[in-house]
Amino acid sequence: MNNLTIAVKLASGFQIKPYQDKFFAEALVELPPVKDSDPPAQFKAITWQAEQIQKVNPQQGAHIILDGRLKISKDQATKAISVTLSFYRFAILSGPAQINTLAIVGRAGQDPEIKYFESGNSITSLTLAVNRKSKEDQPDWFSVELWNKPGQIVSDYVRKGHQLGVVGSLTFQHWNDRTTGGARCKPVLNGQEITLLRSQQERQEPSYDEGF
């Protein structure tokens, strides 16, 4: 499972491009930053609904809600992360809207890491591998952060390879590369809801507390 419903602003108009015997539409979209000090996050949005896009013809600066699947790729040479939203539904908005829901189901790439703060809060971090529709494709790797109780549960009961469902919002973390000094960013799922999805074999593992 991998579904993102999000309201964004068009950073560019849509371009109609051919692919084999079909056409697709592509645009650059912009998501407002969480922190005022961060720049807006921009990523690519594509759809096979080129004809519908041409009819509506949304222009740069328009606000639009998109519903689709998020794809994450990493350049092995530069380590740069690219994000593409392949959407199958859209609607033009009259202005900005706070709509941002990302839901995924994947397998943990490593044991979760939890960090405690003096305030009493805690944050748990892990990565989830989400399979694409084609088994020949590499999975999409999502960085996930969970605060306080949901994160504590994940830290206690999830281990590498276990399946987990997370619902939250898409955010972007920004930093400067230590080597080049260039600006970097990566997508992060800020999770609010979790679902532990363990197989029967996993339920029988002695490392788990069966009382949960």
CSV table of N, CA, C and O in Angstrom, one decimal, residues 19 24 30 42 60 73 79 83 107 109 116 118-119 126 138 140 143 165 178 211:
chain,number,residue,atom,x,y,z
A,19,TYR,N,4.6,8.8,-24.8
A,19,TYR,CA,5.3,7.6,-24.4
A,19,TYR,C,4.7,6.4,-25.1
A,19,TYR,O,3.5,6.1,-24.9
A,24,PHE,N,1.3,11.3,-21.6
A,24,PHE,CA,1.2,11.6,-20.1
A,24,PHE,C,1.5,13.1,-19.9
A,24,PHE,O,2.1,13.8,-20.7
A,30,GLU,N,4.7,22.1,-5.7
A,30,GLU,CA,5.4,22.7,-4.6
A,30,GLU,C,4.6,22.5,-3.3
A,30,GLU,O,3.4,22.7,-3.2
A,42,GLN,N,9.9,20.9,-3.7
A,42,GLN,CA,9.4,20.7,-5.0
A,42,GLN,C,9.6,19.3,-5.5
A,42,GLN,O,10.7,18.7,-5.2
A,60,GLN,N,0.7,27.6,-14.0
A,60,GLN,CA,1.6,27.8,-12.9
A,60,GLN,C,1.1,28.7,-11.8
A,60,GLN,O,0.5,29.7,-12.1
A,73,SER,N,13.3,7.6,-5.5
A,73,SER,CA,14.5,7.0,-6.1
A,73,SER,C,15.7,7.7,-5.6
A,73,SER,O,15.7,8.9,-5.2
A,79,LYS,N,23.9,10.4,-4.5
A,79,LYS,CA,23.1,10.1,-3.3
A,79,LYS,C,21.9,11.0,-3.2
A,79,LYS,O,21.2,11.1,-2.2
A,83,VAL,N,11.8,12.5,-5.9
A,83,VAL,CA,10.4,12.1,-5.5
A,83,VAL,C,9.5,12.4,-6.7
A,83,VAL,O,9.5,13.5,-7.3
A,107,ARG,N,7.9,-3.1,4.9
A,107,ARG,CA,8.7,-3.9,5.8
A,107,ARG,C,9.8,-3.1,6.4
A,107,ARG,O,10.5,-2.4,5.6
A,109,GLY,N,13.3,-1.8,7.3
A,109,GLY,CA,14.6,-2.0,6.8
A,109,GLY,C,15.7,-2.3,7.9
A,109,GLY,O,16.8,-2.8,7.6
A,116,TYR,N,15.2,9.9,23.2
A,116,TYR,CA,14.4,10.5,24.3
A,116,TYR,C,14.9,12.0,24.5
A,116,TYR,O,16.1,12.2,24.4
A,118,GLU,N,14.8,15.6,27.1
A,118,GLU,CA,14.6,16.0,28.5
A,118,GLU,C,13.1,16.5,28.7
A,118,GLU,O,12.7,16.4,29.9
A,119,SER,N,12.4,16.9,27.7
A,119,SER,CA,11.0,17.3,27.9
A,119,SER,C,10.1,16.2,28.2
A,119,SER,O,9.0,16.4,28.6
A,126,LEU,N,12.7,4.9,11.6
A,126,LEU,CA,13.0,3.7,10.9
A,126,LEU,C,12.7,3.9,9.4
A,126,LEU,O,12.2,4.9,9.0
A,138,GLN,N,12.5,-2.2,-8.0
A,138,GLN,CA,13.0,-2.0,-6.7
A,138,GLN,C,11.9,-1.4,-5.8
A,138,GLN,O,11.2,-0.5,-6.3
A,140,ASP,N,10.2,1.2,-3.0
A,140,ASP,CA,10.4,2.5,-2.5
A,140,ASP,C,10.7,2.5,-1.1
A,140,ASP,O,10.0,1.9,-0.2
A,143,SER,N,11.5,7.0,4.7
A,143,SER,CA,12.0,7.3,6.1
A,143,SER,C,10.7,7.7,6.9
A,143,SER,O,9.9,8.5,6.5
A,165,GLY,N,2.0,-0.8,9.0
A,165,GLY,CA,1.3,0.2,8.3
A,165,GLY,C,1.4,1.5,9.1
A,165,GLY,O,1.3,1.5,10.3
A,178,ARG,N,27.8,17.9,3.7
A,178,ARG,CA,29.0,18.2,4.4
A,178,ARG,C,30.2,18.3,3.5
A,178,ARG,O,31.2,19.0,3.7
A,211,GLY,N,1.7,-10.5,25.3
A,211,GLY,CA,0.7,-9.9,26.0
A,211,GLY,C,0.2,-8.6,25.4
A,211,GLY,O,-0.8,-8.0,25.8
